[in-house]
XYZ file of C-alpha atoms in Angstrom:
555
model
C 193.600 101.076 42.290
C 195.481 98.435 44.009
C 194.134 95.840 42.925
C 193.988 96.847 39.509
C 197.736 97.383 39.736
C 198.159 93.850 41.150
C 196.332 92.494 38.479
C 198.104 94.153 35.804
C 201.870 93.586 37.097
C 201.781 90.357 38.571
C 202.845 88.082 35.828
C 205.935 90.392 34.752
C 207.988 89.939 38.605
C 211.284 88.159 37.804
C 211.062 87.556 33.938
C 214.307 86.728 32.027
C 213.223 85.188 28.695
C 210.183 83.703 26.843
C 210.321 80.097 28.729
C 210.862 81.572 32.243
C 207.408 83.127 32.261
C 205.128 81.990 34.883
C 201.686 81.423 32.176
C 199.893 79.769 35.368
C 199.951 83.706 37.230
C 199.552 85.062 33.895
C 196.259 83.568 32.701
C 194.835 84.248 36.169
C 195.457 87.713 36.170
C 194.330 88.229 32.597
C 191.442 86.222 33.100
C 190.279 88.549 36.525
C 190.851 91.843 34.629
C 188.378 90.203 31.324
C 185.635 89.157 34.161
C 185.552 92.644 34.996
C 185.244 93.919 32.143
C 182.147 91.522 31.202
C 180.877 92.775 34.628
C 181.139 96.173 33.631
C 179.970 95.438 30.286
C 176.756 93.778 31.815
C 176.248 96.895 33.916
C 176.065 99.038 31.453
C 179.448 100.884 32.777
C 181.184 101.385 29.817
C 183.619 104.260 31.412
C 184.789 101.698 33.396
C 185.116 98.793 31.063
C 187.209 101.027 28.889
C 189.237 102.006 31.444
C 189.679 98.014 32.176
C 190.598 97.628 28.716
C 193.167 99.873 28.835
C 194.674 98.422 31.604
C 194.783 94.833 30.112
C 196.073 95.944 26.780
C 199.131 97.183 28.336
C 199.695 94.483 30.623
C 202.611 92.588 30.093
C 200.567 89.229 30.859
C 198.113 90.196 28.134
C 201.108 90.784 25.989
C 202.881 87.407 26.516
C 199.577 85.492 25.420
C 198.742 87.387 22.386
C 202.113 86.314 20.848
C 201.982 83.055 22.303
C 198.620 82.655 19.972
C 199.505 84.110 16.812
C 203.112 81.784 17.462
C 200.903 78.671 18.013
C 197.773 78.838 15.734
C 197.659 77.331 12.392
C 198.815 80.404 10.638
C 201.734 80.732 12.354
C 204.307 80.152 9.350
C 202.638 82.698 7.294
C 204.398 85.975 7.065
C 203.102 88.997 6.257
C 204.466 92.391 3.872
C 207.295 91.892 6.501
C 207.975 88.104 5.485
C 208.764 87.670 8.954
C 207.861 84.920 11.393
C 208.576 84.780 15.130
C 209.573 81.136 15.287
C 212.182 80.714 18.215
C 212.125 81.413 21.923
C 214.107 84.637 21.085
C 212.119 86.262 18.503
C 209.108 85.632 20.628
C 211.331 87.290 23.529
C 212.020 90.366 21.662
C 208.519 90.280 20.105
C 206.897 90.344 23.570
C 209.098 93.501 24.731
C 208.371 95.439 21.439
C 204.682 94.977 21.783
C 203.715 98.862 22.557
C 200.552 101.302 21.495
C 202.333 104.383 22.082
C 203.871 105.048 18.130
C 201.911 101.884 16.948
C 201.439 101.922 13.159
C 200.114 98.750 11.262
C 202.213 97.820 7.953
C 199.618 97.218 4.820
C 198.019 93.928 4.503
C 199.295 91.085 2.211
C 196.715 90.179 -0.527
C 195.981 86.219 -1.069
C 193.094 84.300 -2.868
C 191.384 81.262 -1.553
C 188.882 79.316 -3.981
C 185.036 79.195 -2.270
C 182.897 76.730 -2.785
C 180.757 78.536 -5.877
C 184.268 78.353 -7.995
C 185.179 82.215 -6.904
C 187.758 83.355 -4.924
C 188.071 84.908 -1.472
C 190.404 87.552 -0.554
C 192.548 87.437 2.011
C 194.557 89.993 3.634
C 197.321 88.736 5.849
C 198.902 90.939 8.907
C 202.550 91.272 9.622
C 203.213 88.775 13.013
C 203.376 92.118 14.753
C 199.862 93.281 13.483
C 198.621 90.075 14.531
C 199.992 90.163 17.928
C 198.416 93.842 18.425
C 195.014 92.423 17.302
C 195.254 89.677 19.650
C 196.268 91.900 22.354
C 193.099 93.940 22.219
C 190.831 90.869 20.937
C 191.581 90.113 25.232
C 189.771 93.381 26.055
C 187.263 93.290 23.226
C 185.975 89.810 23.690
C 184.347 89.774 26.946
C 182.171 92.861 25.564
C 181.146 90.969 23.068
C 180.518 88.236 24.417
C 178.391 89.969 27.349
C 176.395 92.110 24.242
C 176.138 89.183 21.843
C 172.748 88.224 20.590
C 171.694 84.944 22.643
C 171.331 82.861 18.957
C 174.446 84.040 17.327
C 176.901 80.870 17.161
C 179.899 82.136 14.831
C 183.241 83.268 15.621
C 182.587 82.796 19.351
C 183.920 80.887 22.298
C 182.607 77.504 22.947
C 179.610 77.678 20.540
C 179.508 76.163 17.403
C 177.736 75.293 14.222
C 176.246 72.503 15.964
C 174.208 74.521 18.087
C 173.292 76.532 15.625
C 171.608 73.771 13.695
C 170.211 72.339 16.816
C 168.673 75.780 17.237
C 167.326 75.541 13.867
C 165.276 72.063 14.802
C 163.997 73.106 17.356
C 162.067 76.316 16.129
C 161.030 74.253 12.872
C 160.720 70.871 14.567
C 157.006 70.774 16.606
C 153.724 70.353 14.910
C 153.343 74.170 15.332
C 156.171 75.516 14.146
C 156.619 78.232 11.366
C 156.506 76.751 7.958
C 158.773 79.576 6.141
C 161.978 80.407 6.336
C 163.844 83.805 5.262
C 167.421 82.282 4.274
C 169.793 85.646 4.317
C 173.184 86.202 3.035
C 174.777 89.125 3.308
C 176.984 90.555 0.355
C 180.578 90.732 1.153
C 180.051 91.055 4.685
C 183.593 91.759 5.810
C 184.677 93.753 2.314
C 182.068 96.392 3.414
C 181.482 97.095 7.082
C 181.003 100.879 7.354
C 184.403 102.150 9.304
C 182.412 105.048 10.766
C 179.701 102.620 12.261
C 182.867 100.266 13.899
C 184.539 103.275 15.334
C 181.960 104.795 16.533
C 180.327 101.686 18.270
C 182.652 99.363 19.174
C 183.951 99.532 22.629
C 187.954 99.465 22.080
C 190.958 101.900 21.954
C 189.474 104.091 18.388
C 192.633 105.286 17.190
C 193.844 101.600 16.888
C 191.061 100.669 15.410
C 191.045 103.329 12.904
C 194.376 102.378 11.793
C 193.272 99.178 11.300
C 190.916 99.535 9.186
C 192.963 102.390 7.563
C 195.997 100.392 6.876
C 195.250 99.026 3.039
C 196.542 96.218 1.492
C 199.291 95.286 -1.413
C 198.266 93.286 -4.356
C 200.999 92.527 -7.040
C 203.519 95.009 -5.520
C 201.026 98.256 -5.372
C 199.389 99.766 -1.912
C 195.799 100.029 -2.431
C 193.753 101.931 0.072
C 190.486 100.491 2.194
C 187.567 102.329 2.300
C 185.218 99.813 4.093
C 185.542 96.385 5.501
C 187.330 94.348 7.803
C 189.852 92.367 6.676
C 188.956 88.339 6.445
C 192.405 87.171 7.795
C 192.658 89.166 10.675
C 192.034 87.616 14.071
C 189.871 90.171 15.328
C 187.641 90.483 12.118
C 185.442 87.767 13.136
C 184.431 89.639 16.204
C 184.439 92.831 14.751
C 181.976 91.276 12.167
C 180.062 89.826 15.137
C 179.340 93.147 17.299
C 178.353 94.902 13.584
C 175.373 92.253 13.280
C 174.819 91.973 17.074
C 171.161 93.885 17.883
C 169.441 91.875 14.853
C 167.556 89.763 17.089
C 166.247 92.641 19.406
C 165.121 94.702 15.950
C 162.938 91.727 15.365
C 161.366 91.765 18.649
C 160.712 95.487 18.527
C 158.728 94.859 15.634
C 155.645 93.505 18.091
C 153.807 95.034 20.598
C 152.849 92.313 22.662
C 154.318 88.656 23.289
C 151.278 87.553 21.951
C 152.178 89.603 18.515
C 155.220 88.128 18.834
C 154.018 84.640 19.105
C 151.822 84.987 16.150
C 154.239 86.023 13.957
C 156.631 82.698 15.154
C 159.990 84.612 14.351
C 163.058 83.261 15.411
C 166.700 84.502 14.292
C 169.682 81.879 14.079
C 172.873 82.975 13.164
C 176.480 81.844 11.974
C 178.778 85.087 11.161
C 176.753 86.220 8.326
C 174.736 83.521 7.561
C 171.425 83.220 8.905
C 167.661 81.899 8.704
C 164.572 84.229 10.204
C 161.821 81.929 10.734
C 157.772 83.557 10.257
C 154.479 82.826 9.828
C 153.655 83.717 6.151
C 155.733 84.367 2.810
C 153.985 87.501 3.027
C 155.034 88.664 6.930
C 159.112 87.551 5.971
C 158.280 89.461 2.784
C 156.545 92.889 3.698
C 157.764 92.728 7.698
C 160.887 90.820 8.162
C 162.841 91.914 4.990
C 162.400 95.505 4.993
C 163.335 95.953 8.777
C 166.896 93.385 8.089
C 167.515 95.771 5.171
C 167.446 99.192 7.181
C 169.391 97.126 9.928
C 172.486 96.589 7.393
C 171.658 99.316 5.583
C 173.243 101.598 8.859
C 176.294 99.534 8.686
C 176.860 99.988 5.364
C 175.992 95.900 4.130
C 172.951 94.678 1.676
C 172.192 91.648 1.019
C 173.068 88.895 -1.336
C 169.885 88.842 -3.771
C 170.985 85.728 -5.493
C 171.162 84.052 -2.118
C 168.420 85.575 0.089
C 165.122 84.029 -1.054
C 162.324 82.882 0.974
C 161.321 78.841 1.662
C 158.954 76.929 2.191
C 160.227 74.128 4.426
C 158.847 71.376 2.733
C 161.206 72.679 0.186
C 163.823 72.402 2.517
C 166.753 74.929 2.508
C 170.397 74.694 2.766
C 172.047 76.003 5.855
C 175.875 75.263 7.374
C 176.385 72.091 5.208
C 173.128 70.726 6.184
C 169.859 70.441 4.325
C 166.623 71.424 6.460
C 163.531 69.663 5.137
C 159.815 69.072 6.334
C 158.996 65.700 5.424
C 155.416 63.976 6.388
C 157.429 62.029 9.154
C 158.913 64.963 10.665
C 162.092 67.649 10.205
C 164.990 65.831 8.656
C 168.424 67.255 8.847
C 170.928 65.731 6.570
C 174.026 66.013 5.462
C 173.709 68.758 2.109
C 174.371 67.343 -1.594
C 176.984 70.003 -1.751
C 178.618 69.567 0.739
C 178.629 65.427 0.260
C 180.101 65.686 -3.150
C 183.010 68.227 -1.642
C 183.783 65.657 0.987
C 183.689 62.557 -1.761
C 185.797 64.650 -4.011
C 188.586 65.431 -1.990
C 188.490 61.753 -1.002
C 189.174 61.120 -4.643
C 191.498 63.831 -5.305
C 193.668 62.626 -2.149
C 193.876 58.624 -3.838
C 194.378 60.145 -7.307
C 197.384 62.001 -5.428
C 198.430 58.914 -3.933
C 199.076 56.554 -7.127
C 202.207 54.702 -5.711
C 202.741 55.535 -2.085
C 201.836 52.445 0.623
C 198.304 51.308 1.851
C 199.188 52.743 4.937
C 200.305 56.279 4.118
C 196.547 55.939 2.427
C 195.013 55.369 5.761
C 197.057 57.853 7.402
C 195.869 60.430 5.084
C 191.897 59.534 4.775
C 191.445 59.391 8.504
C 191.264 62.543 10.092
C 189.544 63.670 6.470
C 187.061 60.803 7.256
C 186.834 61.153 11.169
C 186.414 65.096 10.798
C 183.606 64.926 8.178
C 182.051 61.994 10.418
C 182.365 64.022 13.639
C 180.938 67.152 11.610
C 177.052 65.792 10.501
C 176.872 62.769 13.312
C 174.700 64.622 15.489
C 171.998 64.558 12.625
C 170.249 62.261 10.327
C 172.721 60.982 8.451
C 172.495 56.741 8.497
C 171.447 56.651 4.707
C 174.131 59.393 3.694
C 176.897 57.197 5.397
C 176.212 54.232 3.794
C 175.967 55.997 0.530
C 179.077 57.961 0.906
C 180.670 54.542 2.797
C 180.119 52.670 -0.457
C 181.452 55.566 -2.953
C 185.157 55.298 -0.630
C 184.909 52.063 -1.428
C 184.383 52.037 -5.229
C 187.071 55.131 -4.815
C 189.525 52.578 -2.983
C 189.311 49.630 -5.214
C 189.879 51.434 -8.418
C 192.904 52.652 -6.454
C 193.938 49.097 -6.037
C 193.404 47.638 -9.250
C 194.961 50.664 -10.775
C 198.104 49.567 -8.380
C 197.931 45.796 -9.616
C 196.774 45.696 -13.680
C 197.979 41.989 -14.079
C 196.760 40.550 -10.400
C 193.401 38.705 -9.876
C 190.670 40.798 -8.305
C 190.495 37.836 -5.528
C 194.387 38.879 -4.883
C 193.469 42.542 -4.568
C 191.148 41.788 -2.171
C 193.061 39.506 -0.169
C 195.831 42.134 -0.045
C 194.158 45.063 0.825
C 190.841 44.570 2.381
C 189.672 42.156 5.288
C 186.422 41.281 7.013
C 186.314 42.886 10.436
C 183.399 42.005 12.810
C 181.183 40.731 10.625
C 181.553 43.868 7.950
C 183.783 42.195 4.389
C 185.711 44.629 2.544
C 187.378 46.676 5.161
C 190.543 48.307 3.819
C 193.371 47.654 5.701
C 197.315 47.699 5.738
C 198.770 45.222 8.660
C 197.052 46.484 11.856
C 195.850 49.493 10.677
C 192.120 49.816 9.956
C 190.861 52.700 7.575
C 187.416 53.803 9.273
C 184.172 53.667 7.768
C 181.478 56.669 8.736
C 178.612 53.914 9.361
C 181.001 53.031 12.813
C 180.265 56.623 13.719
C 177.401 56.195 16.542
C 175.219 59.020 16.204
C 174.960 61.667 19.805
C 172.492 63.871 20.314
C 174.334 67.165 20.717
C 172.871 69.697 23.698
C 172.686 73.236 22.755
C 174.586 75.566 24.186
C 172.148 77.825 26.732
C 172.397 81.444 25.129
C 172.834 83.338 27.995
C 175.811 81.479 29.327
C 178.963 83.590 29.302
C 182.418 82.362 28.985
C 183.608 85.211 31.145
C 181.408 84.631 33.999
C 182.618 83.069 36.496
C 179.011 81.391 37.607
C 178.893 79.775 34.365
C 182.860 77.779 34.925
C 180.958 74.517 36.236
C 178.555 74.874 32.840
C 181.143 75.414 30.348
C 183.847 72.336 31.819
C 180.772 69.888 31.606
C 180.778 70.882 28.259
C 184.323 70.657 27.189
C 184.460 66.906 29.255
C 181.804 65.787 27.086
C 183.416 67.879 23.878
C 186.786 65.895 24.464
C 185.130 62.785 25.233
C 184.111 62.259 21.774
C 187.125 63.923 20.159
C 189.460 61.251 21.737
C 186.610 58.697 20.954
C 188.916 55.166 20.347
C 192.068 56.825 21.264
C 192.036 55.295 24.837
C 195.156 55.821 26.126
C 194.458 60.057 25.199
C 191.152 60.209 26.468
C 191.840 58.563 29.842
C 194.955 61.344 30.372
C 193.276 63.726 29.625
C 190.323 62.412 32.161
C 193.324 61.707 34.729
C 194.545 65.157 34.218
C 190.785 66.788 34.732
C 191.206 68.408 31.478
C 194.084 70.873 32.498
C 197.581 71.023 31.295
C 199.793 70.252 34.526
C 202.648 73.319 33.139
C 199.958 76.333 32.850
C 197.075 74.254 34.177
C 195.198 75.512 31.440
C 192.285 73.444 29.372
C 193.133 71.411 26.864
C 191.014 71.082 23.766
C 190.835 70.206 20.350
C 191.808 74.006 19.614
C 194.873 74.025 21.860
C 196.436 71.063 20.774
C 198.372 68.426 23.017
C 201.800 67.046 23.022
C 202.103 63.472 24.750
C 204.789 63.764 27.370
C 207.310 60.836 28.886
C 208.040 61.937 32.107
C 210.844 58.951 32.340
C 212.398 59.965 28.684
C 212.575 56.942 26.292
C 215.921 57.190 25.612
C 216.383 56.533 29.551
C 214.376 53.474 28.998
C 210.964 55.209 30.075
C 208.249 52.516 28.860
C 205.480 53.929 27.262
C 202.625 52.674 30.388
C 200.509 55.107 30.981
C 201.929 56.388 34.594
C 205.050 57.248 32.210
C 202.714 59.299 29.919
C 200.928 62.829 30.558
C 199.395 65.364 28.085
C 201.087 69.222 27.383
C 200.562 72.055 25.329
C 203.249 72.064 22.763
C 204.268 75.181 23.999
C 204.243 73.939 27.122
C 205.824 70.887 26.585
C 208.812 72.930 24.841
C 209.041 75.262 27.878
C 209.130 72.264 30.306
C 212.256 70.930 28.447
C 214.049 74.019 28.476
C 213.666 74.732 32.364
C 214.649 71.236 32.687
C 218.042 71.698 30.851
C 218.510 75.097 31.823
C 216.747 76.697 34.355
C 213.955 75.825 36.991
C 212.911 72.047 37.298
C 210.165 71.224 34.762
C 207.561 69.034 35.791
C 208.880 66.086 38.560
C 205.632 64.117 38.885
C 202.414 63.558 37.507
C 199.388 65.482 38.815
């Protein structure tokens, strides 16, 4: 009991406000009470798991990090019914020591629309900042379960897999000579707008009575409450995982449905999965048909879903089939995974929409813009087949880009507009350009071969730390790819943020740091430089003026 009691009180010895709070001793101790619970999980103890949850959730640690997330993630200056946002060191403060369960009781959701790809619309339901800090909260003690219970080719909503591996997955149970040749592509209908409530409380290993109000706590919509009968709401941070533990047990329903391994390897059925998207591979139209479908149906059937008949069909894959923004055929030389047409024409028309938006505004605010559009897309489908749909889609930014320029210039010579805005850059003409700035071009994108995750590796093992930081070094390597004086901090720094000497990632964000200020004349060399959270890098600053010395030299 004593070291449970260490763990849990640890990080809250000596705190005075939000930026004297020790986060180095606070993600430690979190992080040993969520390795026991994935131990216990693993075991099978889940008495004791509970009883770990319950002691994280009312840590004071775990509390400090679940409003530091919702006050750093992207949806951070979105309010909720409340139309309140924690924003400054003090609300966060006062945030922190309201944070209880005891007399908990979630305010309704707030109702927004977001168009989807098919031209409907998505609803939203957006928690209060307090909600959202209680979700994260448990979403600590909840995560390691489900990571530890997770089906071993499920890759959505869950740390440090992606849809990358999912895809790779995909190739490699439709990519030898003996392979299945059909494909059972399943949707499910409104996944998180109908999850059974009874099935979530009564299986999911968390505190039910917060759960219940949860899922009890309704939503307004043009000034009226409106009840919830089913469903999680798509918003929330813990959906995703809530969604995740309702279709975990898929892929051992499957394998029940043989006898023997040699059954099994008849039949050739494999189960990938993103959230609620997913391909079951087999061995005839007729097995996916007769075998596979029925037994998926009963599965969601228990947990109150059905599935999407205008998207579930069965494929053949010469046909090819659309999965994750890629396309999926069987060609005579080989699987080819490419880029989808759907998804192509979204990424050329919000290339277009962006330069229509930009009529008068400099070539440079242009490149500033298309870039990270560009280098995200790029960094998205360059682990597949995609040389022929770069140049393609290379050559339609191009067309896209000059119109913009003659548009700009209607009396100038189109040997002028080229001269002004586009140069010839080792050995390639027509590169648009503004001074020194270069817009890139997806065909400069060198093509990796991405390594799948291994589906038993757990996050919360500590075994598996070695695995996982491999991972994130090679991760990082290509996310600061031509950014050199980034990547080689963040190499310097092994990865870690020198205030909580936590990872930084592409998730996490970073904040480059002078440690001799510039307005002291600090230069801008790289043993002046080092890489912070943006909390962190706040925190550092404050200390520094007010409290504790921040950071005095570089690790």
């Amino acid at each position: 009991m004593d070291a449970i009691q260490y763990d849990c009180d640890i990080a809250s010895a000596g705190w005075t406000s939000w930026h004297a709070i020790p986060w180095v001793k606070v993600y430690q101790a979190v992080a040993r009470i969520q390795t026991r619970i994935a131990k216990a999980a693993q075991a099978g103890a889940w008495r004791k798991a509970r009883s770990l949850q319950r002691l994280l959730t009312k840590s004071t640690g775990a509390k400090a990090l679940a409003v530091r997330r919702v006050t750093e993630n992207h949806g951070r200056k979105t309010p909720g019914v409340d139309r309140q946002t924690w924003s400054t060191p003090e609300a966060k403060w006062e945030a922190l020591n309201d944070l209880k369960t005891s007399g908990y009781k979630p305010l309704p959701l707030r109702r927004i629309y977001i168009p989807k790809a098919n031209g409907e619309k998505r609803p939203l339901g957006i928690p209060t900042m307090r909600d959202r800090a209680m979700q994260a909260l448990h979403l600590l003690a909840l995560d390691p379960v489900a990571e530890t219970v997770g089906d071993s080719h499920s890759y959505g909503f869950r740390r440090e897999r992606s849809t990358a591996d999912a895809i790779v997955q995909v190739r490699n149970v439709l990519g030898r000579q003996a392979s299945p040749k059909w494909v059972l592509e399943g949707d499910i209908k409104g996944c998180f707008d109908n999850i059974s409530h009874d099935w979530l409380i009564s299986n999911v290993c968390m505190d039910k009575g917060v759960l219940r109000k949860w899922l009890k706590s309704g939503f307004i919509e043009t000034g009226k409450l409106f009840l919830t009968k089913a469903g999680t709401p798509q918003g929330g941070i813990i959906s995703p995982v809530l969604a995740n533990l309702a279709l975990d047990g898929l892929q051992s329903e499957l394998t029940s449905l043989f006898r023997t391994v040699r059954d099994a390897r008849a039949a050739k059925v494999n189960l990938v999965r993103y959230a609620d998207d997913f391909v079951i591979t087999g061995s005839s139209k007729e097995f996916l048909e007769n075998e596979v479908r029925p037994l998926v149906v009963e599965f969601l059937a228990a947990r109150g879903l059905v599935l999407s008949e205008k998207k579930t069909k069965i494929t053949h894959v010469t046909e090819g089939f659309d999965f994750l923004g890629w396309n999926v055929r069987l060609f005579a030389e080989g699987l080819l995974v490419r880029p989808a047409k759907k998804n192509v024409k979204a990424f050329l028309d919000k290339i277009r929409v962006l330069l229509k938006s930009m009529k008068a505004v400099a070539p440079g605010t242009v490149i500033d813009e298309l870039t990270p559009v560009i280098r995200g897309w790029a960094n998205y489908h360059r682990s597949q087949n995609t040389t022929r749909t770069f140049a393609k889609c290379d050559h339609q930014i191009w067309q896209a880009l000059w119109r913009w320029a003659c548009r700009r210039h209607p009396t100038k010579g189109k040997r002028w507009i080229k001269q002004r805005y586009f140069r010839c850059v080792k050995g390639r003409q027509w590169r648009f350009a503004d001074k020194d700035k270069l817009l890139p071009v997806l065909d400069g994108y060198r093509k990796y071969v991405h390594i799948k995750i291994n589906g038993a590796a757990n996050p919360y093992d500590p075994k598996d730390d070695a695995y996982f930081s491999k991972r994130l070094a090679q991760r990082m390597g290509r996310t600061l790819e031509g950014r050199y004086k980034l990547r080689w901090l963040w190499w310097w720094q092994e990865g870690r943020c020198p205030v909580c000497e936590q990872k930084i990632t592409r998730e996490t964000g970073w904040h480059l740091h002078h440690i001799v200020k510039r307005s002291e004349r600090g230069s801008d060399e790289l043993t002046n430089l080092m890489l912070l959270h943006p909390n962190c890098h706040m925190q550092h600053h404050i200390n520094e003026k007010y409290g504790p010395a921040g950071i005095s030299m570089y690790k």
